[in-house]
Amino acid sequence: MAFQLTVDDLPDLVRGAALLGTGGGGDPQIGRVLVAHALGERSITILSPEDLDDDALVIPTAMMGAPSVLLERLPRGTEPVDALRRLEAQIGRPASATMPIESGGINSTIPLLVAAQTGLPVVDADGMGRAFPELQMETFAIYGIDGSPLAIADERGYTAVVDTGADNRRMEAYARAVTVRMGGVGYIAEYAMSGADVKRTAIPGTLSLALRLGRTLREAREGHRDPIDALAEMLPDTLYRHGSRLFTGKVVDVDRRTEGGFTRGVARLAAFESDSSCEVEFQNEFLVARVDGQVRTVVPDLITALHLETGEPITAESLRYGQRVCVFAIATPEIMRTAAALEAFGPQAFGLAEEFVPVEHISAPLGGGA
Amino acid sequence: MAFQLTVDDLPDLVRGAALLGTGGGGDPQIGRVLVAHALGERSITILSPEDLDDDALVIPTAMMGAPSVLLERLPRGTEPVDALRRLEAQIGRPASATMPIESGGINSTIPLLVAAQTGLPVVDADGMGRAFPELQMETFAIYGIDGSPLAIADERGYTAVVDTGADNRRMEAYARAVTVRMGGVGYIAEYAMSGADVKRTAIPGTLSLALRLGRTLREAREGHRDPIDALAEMLPDTLYRHGSRLFTGKVVDVDRRTEGGFTRGVARLAAFESDSSCEVEFQNEFLVARVDGQVRTVVPDLITALHLETGEPITAESLRYGQRVCVFAIATPEIMRTAAALEAFGPQAFGLAEEFVPVEHISAPLGGGA
C-alpha cells in the first residue's frame, strides 16, 4: 500500500516520530526543515515492506551522534546522500530504496531527505520501532542482518567505511569513535539488506504510525479534547497495544552531559499536589522511569515526555526546569521483547539493574495514572 | 640498485631502524620475529626509488597506535596484508610494491612482513627518515600526496577505510579514533602513490641506512671499539650529516602514560659525576632533550637513547630506572627542515614552546658531549 508523502504531512509525521523517539532521535524540527527545503512541491513515495521485490536492495540511512550536538552543528544536508553513495560504491550496486533505522525526530526524516534528493522511495518500516542510542540495537541485527559495511559521512564530504563482519557491536564502537572525531555527529548508511530481509526483520508501518500519532495529537488539540487521552485511546488499535500515563508534574532538575558521543543524564519531576516524584534516566533516549523510587517503565518499552496541555513530545535535550509534563508509557511491539531482543536492548544492555517487566503489568491501566 | 634481504640481515636492520625511530616506532624485536617467521629461507627484494616505474603503484604499510599497547597485544601477523588488500580493493588496482611510512623498530619491518607474505618488493625509502607519532607528519603529505584513502585493519580481520580527501590531519584524527577502539593498535595502508611520486617526495635509502647503522654498532662492539664513537664517525657520510653525544648518565625517573592512542611522558637522567641533569619529553618518539634546563635538541632532529656500553637503542616504552644511557642527537635530512616540513612536524606541531634550531648549532661538535 504505497502512498505519497508531501510537505504538508511533515508536521504530523515529525510529531509522531518524536513521540516514538522516546526523548531521543534528535530535534524533530531540524529534519523537518531539511526535508521541506529539499522536497518543495514534489512528493516522496512511501512503500510498504510488502511492496518490495525480494531481491531489492534497501539501504537504511540515519544520523549518528549526540542529539545535543546536533542542535549546535546543523547538517549541510548533503551528508546522508554522501553516506548512501559511499555504501553503494562499496557494495557495487545502487539502492532500490532507503529506510529509517529507528523512529525519532531526526532519524525518521533523514531517509525522507535522501528520498527528496535522490528520488528513491522510502520503506514504511524501521529496525527499532522507537529510538535507541546504539547501532547494534536493531531488529535487523537480532534477526541476522549484518550492519557492515557501514558508511559514515561528515559535512566536509569526508567518509569512512567500517566493516566488522557479523560483529555489529564493534561496528557501533568503530563508527562511534569516528562520529566523535567528526565533531559529535555523523551521517550513516548501514544494514544494507534485501527486500525479503526487510519483510522478515523490520518493524512494519512505523512511518505511517508516526503520521497517525502526530495527527491524533493535533486533531485532539484542534477539537479541544485532551491530546494525551486521545493518544491512550488510539494505541490499543496499533502494533504497540498499550499506552498509559505514568506521572504528571513539573520538571525540577535536569542533569545532562555529552559523553562518548551520547547525551546522558537524568531528569527529575515533582507532582503538582503531592510529595510524589519521578526520575527518568536517559542515554539519548529515556531508559527507565521510576515513580517514588519504584520502576514503572523500563527499556525496551517506550517512555515519552509530553507537554501536559498540548501533548507535544519533548526530547531529552529539550527538557527544562519548570516544564509541565506528562510522562507517558507505551508498550513495545512483541518482536522487541523476545529473549534475543532483550539481550540486545533490554535493561542490562544499558547497565541498568532492573529486570524487564512489560509496562502493562506494572503501570496503571490504560488512560489512568498519577 | 635492488638488493635481496634475508633473515640474517634482520638483527642489524631492526637495530638501526630502532635508532632512527628516536624512541618510538614500536619494539624492534616484535617486527623482527614476525618477519623471520614469515620469511623463512626466502629473501625480500628491496628496490631503490629509482628502480620504480613512474606509473608503479606503491602502497605504504604500517602499524598505528601506542607502542606500549603493542607490547601487550601482539599482532596476529595478518593485519598489515588485510589493510593492503582492503586499500587495493578500494583503489581498484593491485600494488606494485610496499614501503615504510617511517623508520622505526616495528614500522621498518611491517612492509617486510607484507613482502614476506605477498612476494611484493619493498621500496628503500620512507616518509619521515625517522619516526613521528602522527600520520600527517610525512614528507609525502608535505610535498602534495594525499594520505587518503587509508585502510585500517585489526587482528579480528575487521577494517575501516577513511577518506578525507586532501585533509591528512583529519585522516589521522579519524583513523586514530578507530585505532583506539580497536584496542590501541591498528594496521594501516595509506599514501598510495606512483613511482614518480616516491622519487619526488620520499626520503631515499632509509632501509639500507638502518642496515648500515645497525651493522656499525654491532661491528664496533665485536671489535671492542666504542659503538657510540663508531656511530658518530659514520653519520657525516650519510644524508643525516651530523651526530653527537648530548648527555651521559643514569635514568632516575620515567613518567609514562597511554593517552589518546599515544605513549606520552618524560624521562629524567642524572649525570654520573656531576649535578648535571637531562630531561627528555616524548609522544611515542623523543621530542625534545633539555640539559640543565637548556634545549639541546628538538624535533624534527633525532634524539636517541643508547645503552652506554652496547650502543643498543632504547625505546621510550623500554626506558627504566637505573639504565646507563647516552642521549645521542642526529641532524635530520634537509628535506625535513623546510618551512612546510617544520610546520607539519616542528616543535610547534607538538605544542612545544621552543623554536627549531638545527642540532649542529646548539650541541657539542661531532663526537663530543657531556
XYZ file of C-alpha atoms in Angstrom:
740
model
C 0.000 0.000 0.000
C 2.326 2.681 -1.278
C 1.382 6.291 -0.656
C 2.761 9.725 -1.460
C 4.108 11.928 1.300
C 4.163 15.709 0.813
C 5.497 18.641 2.748
C 2.056 19.079 4.354
C 2.413 15.697 6.064
C 5.679 16.608 7.742
C 4.402 18.398 10.882
C 2.259 15.403 11.925
C 4.949 12.932 10.931
C 7.743 14.547 12.936
C 5.460 14.966 15.951
C 4.576 11.293 15.921
C 8.157 10.276 15.218
C 9.395 12.381 18.126
C 6.892 10.591 20.339
C 8.167 7.179 19.207
C 11.693 8.585 19.641
C 11.208 8.378 23.426
C 13.168 11.545 24.096
C 15.950 10.754 21.630
C 16.395 10.665 17.894
C 17.236 14.341 17.620
C 15.209 17.511 17.391
C 12.202 16.857 15.081
C 12.176 20.351 13.558
C 15.708 20.148 12.119
C 14.830 17.154 9.965
C 11.501 18.675 9.009
C 13.090 21.878 7.713
C 15.720 19.983 5.732
C 13.140 17.718 4.087
C 10.736 20.592 3.354
C 13.553 22.558 1.752
C 14.699 19.632 -0.403
C 11.200 18.466 -1.325
C 9.420 21.651 -2.321
C 6.171 20.875 -4.164
C 7.120 17.304 -5.005
C 6.214 14.152 -3.085
C 8.018 11.097 -1.718
C 6.894 7.551 -2.451
C 6.459 5.561 0.750
C 6.433 1.777 0.167
C 5.106 -0.887 2.490
C 7.594 -3.729 3.061
C 5.287 -5.986 1.028
C 5.642 -3.631 -1.948
C 9.359 -4.520 -2.176
C 10.752 -7.135 -4.551
C 12.500 -9.834 -2.540
C 15.808 -9.028 -4.266
C 15.500 -5.246 -3.956
C 18.481 -3.579 -2.246
C 17.348 -1.439 0.690
C 19.953 0.827 2.327
C 18.813 2.480 5.557
C 20.181 5.977 6.297
C 20.423 7.879 9.577
C 22.146 10.436 11.758
C 24.609 9.083 14.353
C 25.755 11.043 17.384
C 24.649 13.135 20.306
C 21.352 14.953 19.713
C 22.640 17.816 21.904
C 25.489 18.372 19.459
C 23.108 18.362 16.503
C 21.449 21.477 17.900
C 24.761 23.330 17.551
C 26.034 21.708 14.361
C 23.272 21.772 11.798
C 23.806 19.361 8.908
C 24.670 20.784 5.492
C 22.047 18.414 4.141
C 24.346 16.566 1.741
C 25.795 14.168 4.315
C 23.203 11.358 4.248
C 23.340 11.037 0.460
C 27.161 11.089 0.656
C 26.954 8.131 3.052
C 24.435 6.316 0.833
C 26.545 6.805 -2.311
C 29.676 5.691 -0.482
C 27.970 2.484 0.626
C 26.518 1.858 -2.845
C 30.068 2.175 -4.246
C 31.307 -0.231 -1.603
C 28.610 -2.803 -2.367
C 28.866 -2.198 -6.111
C 25.101 -1.845 -6.565
C 22.640 1.056 -6.351
C 19.928 1.083 -3.693
C 16.295 0.419 -4.710
C 15.019 2.250 -1.624
C 16.101 3.732 1.678
C 14.520 3.184 5.111
C 14.780 4.556 8.657
C 16.814 2.560 11.175
C 14.680 3.917 14.014
C 11.694 6.121 14.759
C 12.692 9.509 16.081
C 12.622 13.180 15.378
C 15.583 13.334 13.057
C 16.027 9.708 12.095
C 12.528 9.342 10.734
C 13.305 12.279 8.443
C 16.858 11.504 7.244
C 15.592 8.837 4.779
C 12.976 11.350 3.600
C 15.765 13.845 2.938
C 17.644 11.185 0.957
C 14.437 10.432 -0.969
C 13.816 14.114 -1.703
C 17.346 14.471 -3.074
C 17.621 11.197 -4.999
C 14.057 10.241 -5.944
C 14.405 6.904 -4.113
C 11.305 5.570 -2.326
C 11.301 5.125 1.465
C 10.189 1.904 3.128
C 7.485 2.309 5.794
C 9.320 0.319 8.484
C 12.399 0.516 10.696
C 14.649 -1.572 12.956
C 13.610 -0.306 16.385
C 10.010 0.897 16.290
C 11.295 3.583 18.648
C 14.761 5.145 19.096
C 17.827 3.567 20.730
C 21.281 5.026 21.229
C 23.384 2.259 19.619
C 23.556 0.685 16.180
C 23.558 -2.969 17.232
C 20.174 -2.362 18.896
C 18.273 -3.167 15.720
C 15.759 -5.914 14.951
C 17.827 -6.226 11.750
C 20.826 -7.318 13.853
C 18.801 -9.524 16.183
C 17.310 -11.427 13.288
C 20.596 -11.973 11.432
C 21.416 -8.992 9.228
C 24.985 -7.620 9.354
C 25.200 -3.873 9.846
C 28.520 -3.905 7.963
C 29.698 -2.448 5.770
C 28.701 0.887 7.284
C 29.485 4.193 5.576
C 29.736 7.415 7.579
C 29.987 10.939 6.150
C 30.540 14.375 7.651
C 29.684 17.890 6.488
C 33.085 18.251 4.802
C 32.289 15.340 2.482
C 34.775 13.131 4.329
C 33.818 9.477 4.725
C 34.768 6.281 6.459
C 33.612 2.752 5.717
C 33.649 0.312 8.633
C 33.491 -3.440 8.073
C 33.322 -5.687 11.125
C 31.604 -8.667 9.501
C 28.833 -10.034 11.729
C 30.063 -8.111 14.794
C 27.573 -5.236 14.989
C 28.740 -4.205 18.429
C 32.230 -3.451 17.112
C 30.726 -1.735 14.075
C 28.947 0.558 16.521
C 32.158 1.134 18.506
C 34.344 1.939 15.478
C 31.700 4.147 13.864
C 31.019 5.906 17.179
C 34.730 6.690 17.502
C 34.722 8.312 14.066
C 31.498 10.189 14.892
C 33.105 11.711 17.984
C 36.112 12.876 15.930
C 33.808 14.239 13.247
C 32.628 16.646 15.919
C 29.929 14.565 17.610
C 27.614 13.964 14.654
C 27.947 11.821 11.509
C 25.532 10.526 8.880
C 25.411 6.832 8.114
C 24.237 4.186 5.667
C 24.273 0.648 7.056
C 22.339 -2.644 7.336
C 22.033 -2.883 3.559
C 19.590 -5.735 3.007
C 17.262 -7.406 0.528
C 13.554 -6.741 0.274
C 12.990 -10.249 1.640
C 15.064 -9.392 4.707
C 13.105 -6.185 5.290
C 9.874 -8.217 5.363
C 11.442 -10.710 7.783
C 13.241 -8.375 10.239
C 11.827 -4.836 10.171
C 9.024 -3.416 12.283
C 6.399 -2.550 9.682
C 4.351 0.591 9.321
C 6.264 2.865 11.680
C 6.314 5.891 9.342
C 2.580 5.760 8.775
C 2.124 5.127 12.512
C 4.154 8.269 13.287
C 1.937 10.183 10.870
C -1.184 8.841 12.578
C 0.133 9.535 16.116
C 1.024 13.087 15.173
C -2.350 13.637 13.551
C -4.173 12.217 16.588
C -2.422 14.677 18.919
C -3.079 17.621 16.597
C -6.717 16.799 15.889
C -7.471 16.345 19.605
C -5.925 19.735 20.271
C -7.904 21.337 17.435
C -11.070 19.670 18.733
C -10.439 20.848 22.301
C -10.050 17.287 23.535
C -7.186 16.195 25.813
C -4.479 15.038 23.366
C -2.986 12.594 25.874
C -6.352 10.918 26.367
C -6.684 10.678 22.594
C -3.267 9.042 22.403
C -4.121 6.488 25.078
C -7.336 5.652 23.229
C -5.640 5.230 19.880
C -2.732 2.950 20.878
C -4.668 -0.317 21.514
C -5.504 -0.297 17.819
C -1.774 -0.454 16.815
C 1.139 -2.898 16.956
C 2.012 -1.244 20.290
C -1.250 -2.264 22.000
C -0.968 -0.228 25.223
C -0.268 3.316 26.475
C -0.751 4.896 29.886
C 0.085 7.991 31.923
C 2.903 7.294 34.403
C 3.319 10.638 36.065
C 2.164 14.215 35.801
C 4.161 17.084 37.238
C 6.806 19.752 36.860
C 10.436 19.311 35.817
C 12.527 20.306 38.848
C 16.015 19.221 37.802
C 17.866 18.002 34.682
C 21.444 16.674 34.759
C 22.682 16.404 31.209
C 26.135 15.834 29.711
C 27.612 14.890 26.337
C 29.864 11.907 26.842
C 31.387 9.389 24.451
C 29.166 10.587 21.627
C 25.944 10.364 23.658
C 23.680 12.744 25.569
C 23.384 11.183 29.040
C 21.659 12.252 32.213
C 18.647 12.170 34.450
C 15.526 14.346 34.738
C 13.572 14.739 37.965
C 9.895 15.740 38.207
C 7.703 16.675 41.159
C 3.923 16.181 41.312
C 1.774 19.321 41.474
C -0.295 18.441 44.526
C 1.538 15.692 46.403
C 5.049 14.697 47.524
C 5.264 12.177 44.720
C 8.302 12.412 42.435
C 9.513 10.823 39.222
C 13.036 10.237 37.915
C 13.774 9.461 34.263
C 17.261 8.317 33.177
C 18.373 8.780 29.586
C 21.159 7.862 27.166
C 19.947 9.866 24.159
C 16.585 8.110 24.820
C 14.621 7.713 28.052
C 15.661 4.360 29.524
C 13.848 3.944 32.810
C 11.159 5.844 34.693
C 10.861 5.459 38.449
C 7.963 6.922 40.466
C 8.708 7.344 44.171
C 11.666 5.002 43.691
C 9.637 2.207 42.038
C 10.295 1.251 38.402
C 7.203 1.958 36.339
C 8.616 1.529 32.810
C 11.948 0.266 31.504
C 13.503 -0.290 28.045
C 12.584 -1.552 25.511
C 9.112 -0.280 26.464
C 8.714 3.347 25.415
C 8.888 6.280 27.820
C 7.825 9.634 26.422
C 7.621 13.104 27.902
C 4.648 15.124 26.635
C 3.772 18.767 27.233
C 0.856 18.469 29.605
C -1.505 20.747 27.716
C -0.501 20.293 24.065
C 0.658 16.660 24.078
C 3.728 17.783 22.126
C 6.643 15.314 22.687
C 9.719 16.727 24.448
C 13.194 15.366 23.674
C 15.682 14.680 26.471
C 17.840 17.607 25.341
C 14.831 19.985 25.411
C 13.708 19.167 28.960
C 13.952 22.317 31.051
C 13.230 23.338 34.626
C 9.610 24.321 35.119
C 8.091 22.464 32.157
C 4.683 20.894 32.901
C 4.983 17.342 31.674
C 3.136 14.060 31.415
C 5.432 11.032 31.438
C 3.611 8.559 29.235
C 4.499 4.879 28.720
C 3.857 2.771 25.614
C 4.287 -1.000 25.280
C 6.846 -2.032 22.677
C 5.826 -4.459 19.875
C 6.221 -8.155 20.773
C 9.095 -8.582 18.234
C 11.079 -6.258 20.553
C 10.523 -8.400 23.663
C 11.981 -11.776 22.622
C 14.950 -13.107 24.623
C 17.331 -12.139 21.799
C 15.808 -8.674 21.621
C 16.058 -8.115 25.384
C 19.690 -9.207 25.295
C 20.406 -6.503 22.701
C 18.413 -3.647 24.203
C 16.840 -4.742 27.484
C 17.754 -3.053 30.777
C 21.058 -4.967 31.188
C 22.300 -3.746 27.792
C 22.212 -0.235 29.291
C 23.842 -1.219 32.584
C 20.562 -0.978 34.490
C 19.998 -3.320 37.442
C 16.269 -3.733 36.754
C 14.773 -6.791 35.051
C 12.455 -6.114 32.142
C 8.775 -6.279 33.118
C 6.182 -5.352 30.473
C 4.809 -1.902 31.201
C 1.206 -3.110 31.078
C 1.982 -5.330 34.119
C 3.460 -2.592 36.322
C 1.727 0.595 35.276
C -1.762 1.825 35.772
C -4.339 0.642 33.248
C -4.907 2.445 30.001
C -5.925 6.043 30.420
C -5.248 6.174 34.180
C -2.138 7.355 36.011
C -0.780 9.584 38.718
C 70.312 -0.793 -7.035
C 67.955 -3.501 -5.871
C 69.200 -5.983 -3.329
C 67.941 -9.080 -1.540
C 67.252 -9.003 2.183
C 67.341 -12.253 4.177
C 66.567 -13.245 7.724
C 70.272 -12.827 8.589
C 70.030 -9.099 7.859
C 67.180 -8.537 10.303
C 69.109 -8.079 13.576
C 71.211 -5.233 12.112
C 68.240 -3.741 10.301
C 65.958 -3.568 13.330
C 68.783 -2.188 15.493
C 69.429 0.623 13.011
C 65.718 1.209 12.477
C 65.147 1.460 16.229
C 67.899 4.079 16.355
C 66.230 6.129 13.591
C 62.944 5.532 15.445
C 64.091 8.033 18.105
C 62.478 6.095 20.929
C 59.246 5.353 19.064
C 58.127 3.132 16.237
C 57.478 0.140 18.474
C 59.636 -2.600 19.903
C 62.109 -3.718 17.197
C 62.092 -7.387 18.211
C 58.350 -7.891 17.618
C 58.640 -6.969 13.952
C 61.817 -8.959 13.571
C 60.228 -12.165 14.858
C 57.165 -11.749 12.655
C 59.246 -11.176 9.524
C 61.652 -14.018 10.321
C 58.735 -16.383 10.840
C 57.028 -15.367 7.592
C 60.232 -15.248 5.507
C 61.991 -18.491 6.415
C 64.795 -19.243 3.952
C 63.473 -16.901 1.256
C 64.520 -13.303 0.605
C 62.803 -9.966 0.063
C 63.557 -7.732 -2.911
C 64.445 -4.207 -1.794
C 64.135 -1.621 -4.600
C 65.676 1.844 -4.719
C 63.167 4.546 -5.610
C 64.893 4.913 -8.996
C 64.185 1.228 -9.722
C 60.433 2.017 -9.767
C 58.475 2.663 -12.950
C 56.955 6.133 -12.791
C 53.464 4.644 -13.004
C 54.042 1.875 -10.462
C 51.528 1.844 -7.591
C 53.314 1.926 -4.233
C 51.197 1.348 -1.097
C 52.996 2.006 2.202
C 52.019 -0.188 5.185
C 52.497 0.400 8.905
C 51.351 -0.126 12.473
C 49.324 2.705 14.033
C 48.870 3.141 17.775
C 50.608 3.246 21.111
C 53.853 1.252 21.197
C 53.174 0.472 24.869
C 49.968 -1.293 23.869
C 51.754 -3.287 21.172
C 53.835 -4.972 23.869
C 50.642 -6.395 25.376
C 48.697 -7.022 22.160
C 50.962 -8.858 19.760
C 49.763 -8.728 16.152
C 48.393 -11.912 14.606
C 50.585 -11.102 11.622
C 47.769 -10.990 9.059
C 46.662 -7.411 9.781
C 49.024 -5.432 7.510
C 48.180 -7.541 4.450
C 44.472 -7.210 5.326
C 44.919 -3.421 5.263
C 46.878 -3.550 1.992
C 44.262 -5.758 0.292
C 41.451 -3.537 1.551
C 43.131 -0.464 0.082
C 43.876 -2.239 -3.206
C 40.162 -3.126 -3.442
C 39.280 0.487 -2.697
C 41.623 1.826 -5.374
C 40.735 -0.954 -7.790
C 44.347 -1.760 -8.620
C 46.999 -4.052 -7.067
C 50.145 -2.604 -5.522
C 53.475 -2.946 -7.362
C 55.409 -2.541 -4.106
C 55.040 -1.575 -0.479
C 57.181 0.890 1.515
C 57.660 2.040 5.111
C 55.997 5.294 6.156
C 58.683 5.867 8.773
C 61.891 4.424 10.180
C 61.382 2.672 13.487
C 61.534 -0.654 15.222
C 58.223 -2.026 14.061
C 57.374 0.248 11.161
C 60.534 -0.547 9.263
C 59.532 -4.202 9.486
C 55.784 -4.104 8.730
C 56.418 -3.650 4.970
C 58.921 -6.520 5.159
C 56.211 -8.691 6.722
C 53.861 -7.723 3.896
C 56.601 -8.543 1.385
C 57.315 -11.916 3.001
C 53.606 -12.820 2.834
C 52.803 -11.451 -0.632
C 56.069 -11.533 -2.590
C 55.853 -7.778 -3.222
C 59.133 -5.811 -3.253
C 59.790 -3.111 -0.636
C 60.989 0.373 -1.576
C 64.163 1.529 0.217
C 62.711 4.877 1.347
C 60.105 6.303 3.709
C 58.205 9.481 4.541
C 59.897 10.557 7.757
C 63.509 9.315 7.784
C 62.815 8.799 11.485
C 59.611 8.083 13.431
C 56.801 10.535 14.243
C 53.579 9.949 16.157
C 51.039 11.213 13.581
C 50.159 10.336 10.012
C 50.111 13.838 8.550
C 53.778 14.171 9.577
C 55.023 12.694 6.307
C 57.168 14.181 3.562
C 54.538 12.581 1.299
C 51.914 14.944 2.761
C 54.190 17.970 2.792
C 55.003 17.550 -0.873
C 51.420 17.058 -2.039
C 50.385 13.394 -1.709
C 47.001 12.652 -0.087
C 47.129 10.049 2.665
C 43.513 9.126 1.810
C 42.041 6.694 1.262
C 43.506 4.976 4.307
C 42.636 1.380 5.200
C 42.961 0.135 8.769
C 42.691 -3.486 9.931
C 42.640 -5.182 13.317
C 43.500 -8.703 14.468
C 39.892 -9.830 14.029
C 40.052 -9.059 10.302
C 37.801 -6.022 10.784
C 38.577 -2.995 8.641
C 37.748 0.652 8.131
C 38.520 2.860 5.151
C 38.866 6.570 5.869
C 38.684 9.152 3.081
C 39.266 12.795 3.967
C 40.470 13.992 0.586
C 43.496 16.268 0.939
C 42.975 16.748 4.692
C 45.638 14.468 6.158
C 45.178 15.871 9.638
C 41.552 14.697 9.731
C 42.585 11.386 8.220
C 44.929 10.996 11.194
C 42.166 12.000 13.635
C 39.526 9.619 12.229
C 41.969 6.718 11.891
C 43.350 7.364 15.387
C 39.822 7.210 16.796
C 39.309 3.793 15.184
C 42.737 2.637 16.399
C 41.821 3.490 19.983
C 38.568 1.494 19.708
C 40.435 -1.388 18.066
C 42.233 -1.703 21.390
C 45.031 0.812 20.891
C 46.730 -0.709 17.847
C 45.705 -0.995 14.189
C 47.498 -1.761 10.941
C 47.259 0.636 8.040
C 47.797 1.094 4.326
C 47.786 4.732 3.178
C 49.530 7.336 0.995
C 49.153 5.141 -2.091
C 51.264 6.869 -4.732
C 53.002 6.464 -8.088
C 56.640 5.562 -8.526
C 57.219 9.108 -9.776
C 55.788 10.482 -6.532
C 58.016 8.204 -4.441
C 61.075 9.628 -6.240
C 59.823 13.175 -5.664
C 58.638 13.004 -2.027
C 60.242 10.106 -0.121
C 63.466 10.131 1.870
C 65.612 7.652 -0.052
C 67.762 4.848 1.269
C 66.454 4.666 4.823
C 66.159 0.860 4.953
C 69.738 0.368 3.743
C 70.817 3.146 6.116
C 69.163 1.312 9.031
C 71.009 -1.833 7.984
C 74.309 0.069 7.898
C 73.704 1.807 11.248
C 72.860 -1.495 12.903
C 75.908 -3.150 11.407
C 78.179 -0.289 12.515
C 77.033 -0.611 16.126
C 77.446 -4.411 16.095
C 80.825 -4.445 14.390
C 82.210 -1.830 16.782
C 81.021 -3.964 19.700
C 82.545 -7.104 18.182
C 85.802 -5.230 17.546
C 85.890 -3.878 21.111
C 85.515 -0.292 19.893
C 83.058 2.165 21.460
C 79.875 1.731 19.374
C 78.719 5.300 20.014
C 82.042 6.674 18.734
C 81.656 4.480 15.651
C 78.156 5.878 15.108
C 79.330 9.488 15.387
C 82.098 8.774 12.882
C 79.772 7.117 10.381
C 76.970 9.731 10.253
C 78.766 12.544 8.344
C 78.950 10.165 5.395
C 75.100 9.909 5.230
C 72.099 12.095 4.334
C 71.937 12.941 8.065
C 75.411 14.557 8.149
C 75.825 15.014 11.902
C 75.588 13.088 15.181
C 76.796 13.944 18.667
C 76.531 12.851 22.297
C 74.191 15.116 24.272
C 74.269 13.588 27.701
C 75.584 10.540 29.528
C 74.081 9.346 32.776
C 71.574 7.194 34.628
C 67.787 7.119 34.215
C 66.356 8.381 37.511
C 62.673 8.819 36.668
C 60.211 7.948 33.886
C 56.629 9.269 33.759
C 54.764 7.366 31.100
C 51.060 7.087 30.241
C 48.928 5.813 27.347
C 46.609 8.600 26.283
C 44.530 9.183 23.158
C 46.299 6.350 21.332
C 49.800 7.578 22.179
C 52.515 6.766 24.715
C 53.334 10.125 26.329
C 55.676 11.158 29.098
C 59.041 12.411 30.214
C 62.295 10.677 31.208
C 64.821 12.228 33.571
C 68.531 11.368 33.697
C 71.298 12.331 36.138
C 74.973 12.564 35.255
C 77.320 10.065 36.961
C 79.863 12.526 38.367
C 78.231 15.958 38.391
C 74.930 17.641 39.270
C 74.036 17.895 35.590
C 70.658 16.503 34.550
C 68.782 15.821 31.330
C 65.070 15.698 30.628
C 63.613 14.071 27.505
C 59.938 14.522 26.588
C 58.198 12.007 24.353
C 54.954 11.410 22.438
C 55.739 7.893 21.169
C 59.042 9.452 19.965
C 61.535 11.634 21.836
C 60.579 15.239 21.048
C 62.936 17.482 22.949
C 66.044 16.989 25.093
C 66.975 19.604 27.668
C 70.273 19.530 29.578
C 70.264 21.571 32.788
C 67.149 23.311 31.503
C 68.656 24.276 28.138
C 67.282 22.818 24.912
C 69.958 20.767 23.203
C 67.913 19.007 20.513
C 64.336 19.402 19.331
C 62.142 17.798 16.637
C 62.487 17.144 13.753
C 66.150 16.496 14.643
C 66.588 12.994 16.017
C 67.031 12.210 19.718
C 68.028 8.660 20.552
C 68.726 6.857 23.812
C 71.536 4.295 23.559
C 72.723 1.784 26.143
C 76.016 3.286 27.238
C 78.118 0.168 26.783
C 76.435 -1.680 23.916
C 75.087 1.234 21.873
C 71.773 -0.651 21.632
C 68.865 1.811 21.051
C 66.255 2.024 23.815
C 62.622 2.843 23.004
C 60.656 5.281 25.140
C 58.499 2.464 26.494
C 61.599 0.437 27.491
C 63.312 3.199 29.473
C 63.644 2.049 33.091
C 65.070 3.427 36.305
C 68.772 2.739 36.646
C 69.621 2.245 32.955
C 73.015 3.715 31.946
C 72.270 5.727 28.845
C 73.830 8.016 26.270
C 71.383 10.532 24.806
C 72.617 10.975 21.253
C 71.421 13.573 18.719
C 71.348 13.249 14.941
C 70.638 16.010 12.417
C 67.585 15.364 10.255
C 67.919 15.440 6.436
C 67.463 18.902 4.887
C 64.156 17.865 3.206
C 62.791 17.627 6.776
C 63.756 21.194 7.704
C 61.922 23.257 5.081
C 59.284 25.743 6.292
C 56.493 23.395 5.187
C 58.178 20.479 6.942
C 58.651 22.405 10.186
C 55.005 23.430 10.104
C 53.996 19.760 9.936
C 56.410 18.334 12.499
C 58.484 21.123 14.028
C 58.290 21.922 17.756
C 55.006 23.892 17.455
C 53.249 20.908 15.886
C 53.830 19.120 19.198
C 52.781 22.040 21.381
C 56.359 22.821 22.392
C 57.304 26.444 23.073
C 60.808 26.087 21.611
C 61.756 27.294 18.138
C 63.559 24.820 15.931
C 67.323 25.296 15.899
C 69.449 22.754 13.995
C 71.148 20.426 16.468
C 74.586 21.060 14.951
C 74.242 24.719 16.023
C 73.356 24.069 19.667
C 75.088 20.818 20.575
C 78.703 19.907 21.054
C 80.654 19.123 17.907
C 80.708 15.675 16.413
C 81.959 13.018 18.806
C 81.983 15.338 21.827
C 79.369 15.668 24.552
C 78.764 15.751 28.282
